Short mmCIF file of C-alpha atoms in Angstrom, two decimals:
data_model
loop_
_atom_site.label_atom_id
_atom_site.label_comp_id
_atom_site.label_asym_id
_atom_site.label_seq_id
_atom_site.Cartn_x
_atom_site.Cartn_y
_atom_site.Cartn_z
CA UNK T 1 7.14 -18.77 0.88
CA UNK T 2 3.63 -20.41 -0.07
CA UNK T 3 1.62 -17.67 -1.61
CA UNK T 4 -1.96 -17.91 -0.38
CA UNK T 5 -4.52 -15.63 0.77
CA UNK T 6 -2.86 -12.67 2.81
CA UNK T 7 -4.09 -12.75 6.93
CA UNK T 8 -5.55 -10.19 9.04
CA UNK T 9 -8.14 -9.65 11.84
CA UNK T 10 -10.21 -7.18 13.59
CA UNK T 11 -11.79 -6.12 17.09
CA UNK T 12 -13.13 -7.61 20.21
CA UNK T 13 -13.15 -4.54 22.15
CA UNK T 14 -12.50 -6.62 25.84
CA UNK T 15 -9.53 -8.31 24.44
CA UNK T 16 -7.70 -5.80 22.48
CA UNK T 17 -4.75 -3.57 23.05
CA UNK T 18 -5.02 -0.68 21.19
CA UNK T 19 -1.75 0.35 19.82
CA UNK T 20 -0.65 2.54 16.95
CA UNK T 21 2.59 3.10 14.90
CA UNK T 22 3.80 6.57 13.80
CA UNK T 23 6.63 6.96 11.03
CA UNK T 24 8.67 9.91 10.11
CA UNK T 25 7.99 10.81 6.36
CA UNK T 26 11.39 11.79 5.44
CA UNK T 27 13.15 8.21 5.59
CA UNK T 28 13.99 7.27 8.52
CA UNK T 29 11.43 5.88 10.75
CA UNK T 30 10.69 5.57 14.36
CA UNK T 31 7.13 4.02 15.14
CA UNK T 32 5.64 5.01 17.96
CA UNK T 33 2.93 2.71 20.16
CA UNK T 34 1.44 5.28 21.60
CA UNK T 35 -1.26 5.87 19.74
CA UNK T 36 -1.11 9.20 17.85
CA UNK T 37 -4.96 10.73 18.53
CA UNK T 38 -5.96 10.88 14.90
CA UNK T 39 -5.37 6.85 14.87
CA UNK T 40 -8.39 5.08 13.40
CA UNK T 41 -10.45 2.97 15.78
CA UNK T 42 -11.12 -0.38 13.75
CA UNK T 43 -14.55 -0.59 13.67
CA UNK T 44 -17.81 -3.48 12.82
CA UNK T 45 -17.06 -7.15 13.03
CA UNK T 46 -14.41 -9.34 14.75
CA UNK T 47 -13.61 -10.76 11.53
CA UNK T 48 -13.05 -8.20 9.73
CA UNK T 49 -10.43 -4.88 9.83
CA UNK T 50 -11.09 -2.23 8.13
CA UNK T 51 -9.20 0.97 7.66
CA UNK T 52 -8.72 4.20 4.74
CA UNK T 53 -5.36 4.25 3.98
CA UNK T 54 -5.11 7.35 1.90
CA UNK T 55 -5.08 7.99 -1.58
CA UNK T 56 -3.16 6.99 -5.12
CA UNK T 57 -1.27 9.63 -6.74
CA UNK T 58 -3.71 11.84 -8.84
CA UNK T 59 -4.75 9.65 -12.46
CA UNK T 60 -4.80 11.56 -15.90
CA UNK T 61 -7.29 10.28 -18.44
CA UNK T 62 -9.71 11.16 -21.44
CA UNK T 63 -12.06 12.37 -18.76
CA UNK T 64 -9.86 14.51 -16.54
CA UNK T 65 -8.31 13.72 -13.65
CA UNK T 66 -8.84 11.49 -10.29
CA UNK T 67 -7.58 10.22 -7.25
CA UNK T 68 -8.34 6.71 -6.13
CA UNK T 69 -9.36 6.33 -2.38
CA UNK T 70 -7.94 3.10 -0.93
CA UNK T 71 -8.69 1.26 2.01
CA UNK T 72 -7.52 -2.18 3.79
CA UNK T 73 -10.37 -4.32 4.29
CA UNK T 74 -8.78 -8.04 5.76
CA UNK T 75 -9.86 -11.07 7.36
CA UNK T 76 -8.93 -12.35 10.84
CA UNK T 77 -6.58 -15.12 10.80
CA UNK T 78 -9.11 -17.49 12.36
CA UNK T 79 -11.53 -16.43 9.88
CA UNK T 80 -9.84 -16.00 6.79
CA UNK T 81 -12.82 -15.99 4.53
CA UNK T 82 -15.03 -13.54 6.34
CA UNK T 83 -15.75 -11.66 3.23
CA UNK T 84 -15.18 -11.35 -0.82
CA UNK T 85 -15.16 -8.33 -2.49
CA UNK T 86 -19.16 -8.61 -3.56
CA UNK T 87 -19.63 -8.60 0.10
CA UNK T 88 -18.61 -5.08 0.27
CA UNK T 89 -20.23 -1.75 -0.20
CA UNK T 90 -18.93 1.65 -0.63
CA UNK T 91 -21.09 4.76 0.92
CA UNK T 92 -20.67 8.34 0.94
CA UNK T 93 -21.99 11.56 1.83
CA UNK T 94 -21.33 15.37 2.30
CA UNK T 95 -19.32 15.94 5.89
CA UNK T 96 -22.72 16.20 7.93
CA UNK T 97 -24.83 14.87 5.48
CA UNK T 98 -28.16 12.62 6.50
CA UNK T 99 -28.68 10.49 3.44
CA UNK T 100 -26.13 8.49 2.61
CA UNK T 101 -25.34 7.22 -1.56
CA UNK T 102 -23.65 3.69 -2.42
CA UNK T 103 -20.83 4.47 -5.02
CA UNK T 104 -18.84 1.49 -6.91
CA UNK T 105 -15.68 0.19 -6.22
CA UNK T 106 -12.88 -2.24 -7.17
CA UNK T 107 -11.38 -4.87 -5.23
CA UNK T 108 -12.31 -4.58 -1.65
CA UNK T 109 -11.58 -8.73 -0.88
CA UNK T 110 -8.79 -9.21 1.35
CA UNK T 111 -6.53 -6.92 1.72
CA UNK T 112 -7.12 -4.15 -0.26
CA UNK T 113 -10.02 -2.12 -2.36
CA UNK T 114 -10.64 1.61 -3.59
CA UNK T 115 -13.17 3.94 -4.77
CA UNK T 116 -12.79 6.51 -7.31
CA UNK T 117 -13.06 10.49 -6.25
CA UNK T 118 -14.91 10.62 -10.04
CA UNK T 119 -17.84 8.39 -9.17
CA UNK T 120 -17.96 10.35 -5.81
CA UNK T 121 -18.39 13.75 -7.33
CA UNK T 122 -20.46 12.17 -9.71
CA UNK T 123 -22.93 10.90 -6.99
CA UNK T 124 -22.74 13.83 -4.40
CA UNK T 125 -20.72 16.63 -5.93
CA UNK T 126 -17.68 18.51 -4.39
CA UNK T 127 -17.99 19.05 -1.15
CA UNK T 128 -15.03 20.07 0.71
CA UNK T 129 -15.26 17.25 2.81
CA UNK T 130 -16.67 13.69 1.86
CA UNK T 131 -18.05 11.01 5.09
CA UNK T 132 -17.37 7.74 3.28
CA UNK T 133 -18.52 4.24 4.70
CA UNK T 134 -17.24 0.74 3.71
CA UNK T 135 -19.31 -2.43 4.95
CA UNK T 136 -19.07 -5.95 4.49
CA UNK T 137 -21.92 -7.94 4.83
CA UNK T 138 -23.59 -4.36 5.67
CA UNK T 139 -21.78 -4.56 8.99
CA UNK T 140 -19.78 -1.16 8.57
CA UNK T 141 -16.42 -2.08 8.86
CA UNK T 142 -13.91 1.49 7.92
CA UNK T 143 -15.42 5.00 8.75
CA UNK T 144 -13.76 8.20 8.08
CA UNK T 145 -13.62 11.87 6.24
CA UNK T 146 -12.09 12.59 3.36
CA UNK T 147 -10.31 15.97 2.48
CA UNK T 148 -11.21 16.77 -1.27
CA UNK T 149 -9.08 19.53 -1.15
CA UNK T 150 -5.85 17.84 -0.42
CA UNK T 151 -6.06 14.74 -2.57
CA UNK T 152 -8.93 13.09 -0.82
CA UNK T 153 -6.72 12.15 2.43
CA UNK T 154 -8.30 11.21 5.26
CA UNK T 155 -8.74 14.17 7.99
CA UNK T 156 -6.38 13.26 10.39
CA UNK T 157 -4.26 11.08 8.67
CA UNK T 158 -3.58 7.62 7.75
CA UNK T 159 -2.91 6.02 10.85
CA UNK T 160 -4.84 3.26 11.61
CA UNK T 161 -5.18 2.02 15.46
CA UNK T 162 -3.48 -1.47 16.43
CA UNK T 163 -5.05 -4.35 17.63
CA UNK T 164 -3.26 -7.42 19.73
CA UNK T 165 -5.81 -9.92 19.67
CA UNK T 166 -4.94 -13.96 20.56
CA UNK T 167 -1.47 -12.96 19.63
CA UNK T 168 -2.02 -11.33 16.06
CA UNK T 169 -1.75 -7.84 15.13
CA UNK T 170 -4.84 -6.90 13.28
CA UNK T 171 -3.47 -3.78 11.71
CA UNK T 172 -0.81 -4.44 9.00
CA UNK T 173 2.22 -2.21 8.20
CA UNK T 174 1.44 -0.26 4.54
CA UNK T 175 4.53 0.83 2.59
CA UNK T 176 4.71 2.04 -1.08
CA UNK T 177 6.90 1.90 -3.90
CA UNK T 178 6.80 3.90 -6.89
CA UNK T 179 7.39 2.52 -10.57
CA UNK T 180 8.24 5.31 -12.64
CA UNK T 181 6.46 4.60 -15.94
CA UNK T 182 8.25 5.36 -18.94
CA UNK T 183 7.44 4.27 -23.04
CA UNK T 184 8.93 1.55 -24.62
CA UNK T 185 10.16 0.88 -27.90
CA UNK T 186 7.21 -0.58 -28.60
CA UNK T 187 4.84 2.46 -27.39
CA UNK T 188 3.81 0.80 -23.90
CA UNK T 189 4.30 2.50 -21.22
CA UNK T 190 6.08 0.42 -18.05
CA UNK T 191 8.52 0.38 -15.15
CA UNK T 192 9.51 -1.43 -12.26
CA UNK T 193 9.28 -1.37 -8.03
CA UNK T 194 11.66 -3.29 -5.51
CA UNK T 195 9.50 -4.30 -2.78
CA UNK T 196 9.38 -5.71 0.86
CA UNK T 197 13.35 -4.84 0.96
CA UNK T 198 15.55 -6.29 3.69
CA UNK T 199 19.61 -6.47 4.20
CA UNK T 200 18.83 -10.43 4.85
CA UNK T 201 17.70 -12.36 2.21
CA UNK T 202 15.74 -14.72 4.94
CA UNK T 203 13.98 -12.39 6.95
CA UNK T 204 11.43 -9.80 5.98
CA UNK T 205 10.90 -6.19 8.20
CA UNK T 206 7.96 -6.13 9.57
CA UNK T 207 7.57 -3.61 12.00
CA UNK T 208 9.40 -0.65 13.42
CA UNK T 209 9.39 -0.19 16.86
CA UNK T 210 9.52 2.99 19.28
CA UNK T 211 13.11 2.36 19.65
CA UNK T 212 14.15 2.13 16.00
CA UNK T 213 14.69 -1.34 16.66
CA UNK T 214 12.78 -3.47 13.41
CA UNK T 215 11.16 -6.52 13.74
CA UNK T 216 11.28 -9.00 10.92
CA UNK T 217 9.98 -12.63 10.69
CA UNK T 218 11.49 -15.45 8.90
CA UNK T 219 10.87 -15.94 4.98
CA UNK T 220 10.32 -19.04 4.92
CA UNK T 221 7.60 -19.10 7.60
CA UNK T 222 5.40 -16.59 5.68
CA UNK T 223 2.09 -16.72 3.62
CA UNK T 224 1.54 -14.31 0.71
CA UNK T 225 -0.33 -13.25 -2.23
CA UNK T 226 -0.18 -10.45 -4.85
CA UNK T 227 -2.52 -9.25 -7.62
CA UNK T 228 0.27 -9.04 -9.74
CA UNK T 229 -0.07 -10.44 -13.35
CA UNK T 230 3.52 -10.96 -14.04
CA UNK T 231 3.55 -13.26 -10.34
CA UNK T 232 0.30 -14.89 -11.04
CA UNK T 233 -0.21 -14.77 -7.25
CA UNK T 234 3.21 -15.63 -6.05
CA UNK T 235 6.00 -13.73 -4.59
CA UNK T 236 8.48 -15.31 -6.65
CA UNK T 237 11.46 -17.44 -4.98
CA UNK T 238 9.35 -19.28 -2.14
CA UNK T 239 12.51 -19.46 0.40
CA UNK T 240 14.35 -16.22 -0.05
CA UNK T 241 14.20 -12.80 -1.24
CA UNK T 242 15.69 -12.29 -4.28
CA UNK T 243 19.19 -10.27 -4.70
CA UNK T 244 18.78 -6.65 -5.95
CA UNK T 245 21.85 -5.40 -8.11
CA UNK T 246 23.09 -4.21 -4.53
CA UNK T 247 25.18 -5.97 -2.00
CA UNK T 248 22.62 -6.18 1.07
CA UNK T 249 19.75 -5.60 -0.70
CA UNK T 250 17.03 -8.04 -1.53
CA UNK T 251 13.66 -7.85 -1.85
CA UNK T 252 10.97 -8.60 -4.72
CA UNK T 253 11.18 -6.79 -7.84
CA UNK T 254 7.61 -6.51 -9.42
CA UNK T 255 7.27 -5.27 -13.23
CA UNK T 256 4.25 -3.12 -13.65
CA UNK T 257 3.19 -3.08 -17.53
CA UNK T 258 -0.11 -0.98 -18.82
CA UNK T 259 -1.46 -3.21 -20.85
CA UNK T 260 -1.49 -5.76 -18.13
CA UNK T 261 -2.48 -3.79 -15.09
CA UNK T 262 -4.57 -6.21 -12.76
CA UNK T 263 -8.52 -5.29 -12.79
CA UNK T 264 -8.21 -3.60 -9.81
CA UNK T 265 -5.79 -0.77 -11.03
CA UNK T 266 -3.34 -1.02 -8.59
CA UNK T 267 -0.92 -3.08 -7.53
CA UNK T 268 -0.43 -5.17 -4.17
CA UNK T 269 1.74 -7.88 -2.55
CA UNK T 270 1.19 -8.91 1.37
CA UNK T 271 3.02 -11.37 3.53
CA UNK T 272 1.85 -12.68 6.88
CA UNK T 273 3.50 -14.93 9.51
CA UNK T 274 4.76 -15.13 13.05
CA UNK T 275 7.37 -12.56 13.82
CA UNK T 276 10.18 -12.64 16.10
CA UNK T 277 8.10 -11.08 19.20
CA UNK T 278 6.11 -14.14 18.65
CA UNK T 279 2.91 -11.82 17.02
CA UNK T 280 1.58 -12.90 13.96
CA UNK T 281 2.43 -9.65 11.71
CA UNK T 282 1.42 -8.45 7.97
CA UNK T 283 3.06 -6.30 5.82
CA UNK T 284 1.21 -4.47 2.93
CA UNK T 285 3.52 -3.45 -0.24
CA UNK T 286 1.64 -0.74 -2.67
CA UNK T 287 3.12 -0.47 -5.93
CA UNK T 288 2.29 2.78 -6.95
CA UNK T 289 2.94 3.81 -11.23
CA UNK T 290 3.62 7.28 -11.74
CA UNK T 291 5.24 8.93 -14.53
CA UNK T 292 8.52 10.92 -13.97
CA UNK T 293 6.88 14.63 -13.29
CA UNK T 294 4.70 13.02 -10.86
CA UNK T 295 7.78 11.26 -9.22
CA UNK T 296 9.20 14.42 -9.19
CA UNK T 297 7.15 16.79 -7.93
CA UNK T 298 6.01 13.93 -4.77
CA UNK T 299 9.41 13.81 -3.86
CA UNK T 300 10.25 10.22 -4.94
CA UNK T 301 6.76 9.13 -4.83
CA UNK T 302 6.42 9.69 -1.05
CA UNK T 303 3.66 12.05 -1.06
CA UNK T 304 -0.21 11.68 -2.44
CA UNK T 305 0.21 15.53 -3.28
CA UNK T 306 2.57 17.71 -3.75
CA UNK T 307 3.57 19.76 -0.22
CA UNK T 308 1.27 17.29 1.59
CA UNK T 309 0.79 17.72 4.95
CA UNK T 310 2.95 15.82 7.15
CA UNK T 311 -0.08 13.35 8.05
CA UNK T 312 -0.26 12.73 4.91
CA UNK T 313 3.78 11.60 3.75
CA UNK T 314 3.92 7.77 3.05
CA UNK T 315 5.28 5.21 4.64
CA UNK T 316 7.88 3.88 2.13
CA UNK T 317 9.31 0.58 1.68
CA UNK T 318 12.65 1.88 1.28
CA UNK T 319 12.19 4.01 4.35
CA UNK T 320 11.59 0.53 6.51
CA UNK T 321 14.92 -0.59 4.43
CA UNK T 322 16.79 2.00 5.52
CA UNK T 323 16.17 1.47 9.29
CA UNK T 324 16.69 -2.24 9.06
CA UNK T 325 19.76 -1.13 7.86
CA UNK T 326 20.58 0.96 10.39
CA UNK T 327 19.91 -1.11 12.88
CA UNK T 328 22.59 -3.64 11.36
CA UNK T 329 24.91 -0.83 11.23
CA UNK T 330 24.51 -0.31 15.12
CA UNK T 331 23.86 3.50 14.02
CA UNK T 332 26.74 3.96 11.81
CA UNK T 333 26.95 4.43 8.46
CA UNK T 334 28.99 1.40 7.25
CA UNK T 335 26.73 -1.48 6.69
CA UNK T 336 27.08 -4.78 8.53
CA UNK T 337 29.49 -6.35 5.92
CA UNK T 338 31.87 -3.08 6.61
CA UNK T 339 31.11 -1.08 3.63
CA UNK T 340 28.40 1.55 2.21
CA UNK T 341 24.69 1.28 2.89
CA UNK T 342 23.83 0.45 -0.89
CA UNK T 343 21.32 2.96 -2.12
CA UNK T 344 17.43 2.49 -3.05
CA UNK T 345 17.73 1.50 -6.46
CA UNK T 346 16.06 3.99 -9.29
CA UNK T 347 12.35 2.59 -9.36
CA UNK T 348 12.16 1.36 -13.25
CA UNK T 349 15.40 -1.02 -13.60
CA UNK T 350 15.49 -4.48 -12.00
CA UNK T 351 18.74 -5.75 -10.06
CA UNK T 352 21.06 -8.72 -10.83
CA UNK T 353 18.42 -11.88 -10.12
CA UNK T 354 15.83 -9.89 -10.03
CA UNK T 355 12.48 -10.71 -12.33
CA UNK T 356 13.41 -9.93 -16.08
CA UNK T 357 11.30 -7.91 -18.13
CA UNK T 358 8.87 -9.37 -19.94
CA UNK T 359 9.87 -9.49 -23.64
CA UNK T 360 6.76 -9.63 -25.16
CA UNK T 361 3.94 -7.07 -23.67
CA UNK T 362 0.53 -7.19 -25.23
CA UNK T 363 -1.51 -4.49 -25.29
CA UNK T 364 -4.99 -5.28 -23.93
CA UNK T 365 -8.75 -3.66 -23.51
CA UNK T 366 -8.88 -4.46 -20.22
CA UNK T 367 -6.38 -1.63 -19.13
CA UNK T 368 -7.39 0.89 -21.78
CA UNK T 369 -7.83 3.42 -19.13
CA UNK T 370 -5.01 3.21 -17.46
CA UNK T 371 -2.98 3.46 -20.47
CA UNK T 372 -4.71 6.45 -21.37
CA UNK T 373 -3.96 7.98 -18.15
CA UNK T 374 0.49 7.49 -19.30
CA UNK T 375 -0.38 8.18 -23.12
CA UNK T 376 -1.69 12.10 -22.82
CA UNK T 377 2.28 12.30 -22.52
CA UNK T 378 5.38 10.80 -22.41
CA UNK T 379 5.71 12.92 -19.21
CA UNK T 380 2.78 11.26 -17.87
CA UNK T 381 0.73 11.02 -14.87
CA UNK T 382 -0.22 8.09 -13.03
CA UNK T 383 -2.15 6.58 -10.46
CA UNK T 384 -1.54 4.77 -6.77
CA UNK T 385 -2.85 4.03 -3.39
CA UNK T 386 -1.59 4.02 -0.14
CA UNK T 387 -1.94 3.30 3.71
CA UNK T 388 0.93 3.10 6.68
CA UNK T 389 1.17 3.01 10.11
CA UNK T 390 0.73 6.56 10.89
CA UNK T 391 2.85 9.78 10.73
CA UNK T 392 4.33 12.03 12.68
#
């Protein structure tokens, strides 16, 4: 797999065919193309889709606490440097508000960017709801409301509206992946995530259909990139997935580390190609750090909050796993080789083949608050980001 820029598009409003996928938040999924009426209409230029994709898990630091706001913000295929992240601008404003107040964020070049709910409140207050605006090249390009009261979700949910245009689909498929965080001998906090997970080690899931059937694309025919430190940009093993400890389990194993937490604080990897319905298709991964309470009391990571509403449950990459798996089993529960569906592996550990652990982890500046946010306590609490298809 050459790792490049990750794919997307947006909206010609003649040519599209608005679609969306649902998901089940309990684990096994079953997207839906009718479009659920909370989906997100892409909105702005043709070159450009935008869409909030909810929230990371709440952040502990010196200054209190936070949730960061994340949305997808990706260039069309036939465009695929429509914007860079100083092309973007973030803008908020009390639900019903007239004036409207630009607030920083980070990232926000293809695919992925968030705002902080501290530098909102520290712009326009607490309201109970927030309008927030995110344009590139002032074109507005994602428009929604955020609930402050329930971890700054977007009302309605996460769902964002499909778009077939020329044969790509515009929206990509979000799944997360917590990495519980836990202190080394050495006083750094760090942990793992298995990602993009698939029972073939040449074809990647990427899309579940109304049916339960899963479309996948080959490996070899994708394009990807990561923020990941530890990658350097690349998705490791450029013509297969890599084994995971487990028979029928392979995937990418990516090592999250404090000290070396990308600028952006958060983790991504995306692949793009031609799947086998002949659309061009991207996944989004989201590793998401947490420390063990937080895993906890989210249920395994797959809620923003805990006792989130049911608009608001993740999309999880082990949840797409599970119904590739599935669908190899023919809807038994003896895998395709005859024996057990091997289980998600504990988010922390890699699997046989899998990326080692670094052995030498520097401490740097450049993470200090993120490091702050797992050193209050060895119990910790840590931060994320999210986006699916939608949920049911």
């Amino acid at each position: 797999m050459t790792i490049t820029a990750s794919t997307a598009a947006s909206t010609a409003p003649s040519r599209r065919v608005r679609l969306a996928a649902a998901v089940t938040g309990a684990g096994l999924l079953a997207a839906s193309f009718a479009a659920p009426a909370q989906a997100q209409p892409s909105v702005g230029s043709d070159e450009v889709y935008g869409c909030l994709v909810g929230s990371l898990s709440e952040a502990r630091d010196a200054d209190g606490t936070r949730f960061d706001v994340m949305f997808v913000l990706r260039d069309a295929a036939s465009t695929p440097d429509a914007h860079a992240a100083e092309d973007v601008d973030v803008r908020v404003r009390p639900e019903g508000g007239d004036a409207w107040t630009t607030v920083s964020h980070r990232g926000g070049a293809d695919p992925v960017g968030a705002v902080s709910s501290r530098d909102i409140q520290e712009a326009i207050g607490t309201p109970e709801r927030v309008e927030i605006s995110v344009r590139a090249h002032g074109v507005e390009e994602v428009a929604g409301t955020l609930d402050v009261t329930r971890a700054w979700m977007p009302v309605g949910g996460t769902a964002c509206a499909s778009d077939v245009v020329d044969g790509e689909e515009m929206a990509p498929v979000v799944t997360w992946a917590p990495a519980v965080m836990r202190q080394n001998d050495r006083g750094s906090f760090d942990g793992g995530a298995d990602i993009l997970l698939s029972t073939d080690p040449d074809r990647v899931p990427m899309a579940v259909q109304e049916d339960g059937t899963v479309v996948t694309a080959d490996v070899a025919g994708l394009a990807g990139a990561s923020n990941d430190v530890f990658t350097d940009g690349d998705l490791q093993d450029p013509a297969r997935l890599e084994a995971l400890g487990e028979p029928g389990r392979h995937g990418y194993h990516v090592w999250v580390n404090g000290a070396n937490m990308p600028a952006e604080g958060f983790v991504w990897a995306s692949v793009t190609g031609e799947a086998e319905d002949g659309l061009v298709r991207t996944r989004i991964a989201i590793v998401d750090p947490m420390g063990e309470e937080t895993f906890e009391d989210t249920d395994g990571g797959t809620r923003a909050y805990p006792g989130s509403l049911a608009e608001h449950v993740r999309l999880m990459d082990a949840d797409v796993y599970q119904a590739l798996a599935d669908v190899d089993q023919g809807g038994s529960d003896d895998d395709a080789a005859g024996g057990e569906t091997p289980a998600p592996a504990e988010p922390g550990a890699p699997g046989d083949g899998a990326h080692e652990v670094p052995e030498t982890v520097e401490t740097g500046d450049g993470a200090a608050w993120w490091l702050a946010a797992l050193g209050a306590a060895a119990a910790g609490v840590l931060v994320r980001f999210r986006k699916g298809l939608g949920l049911v």
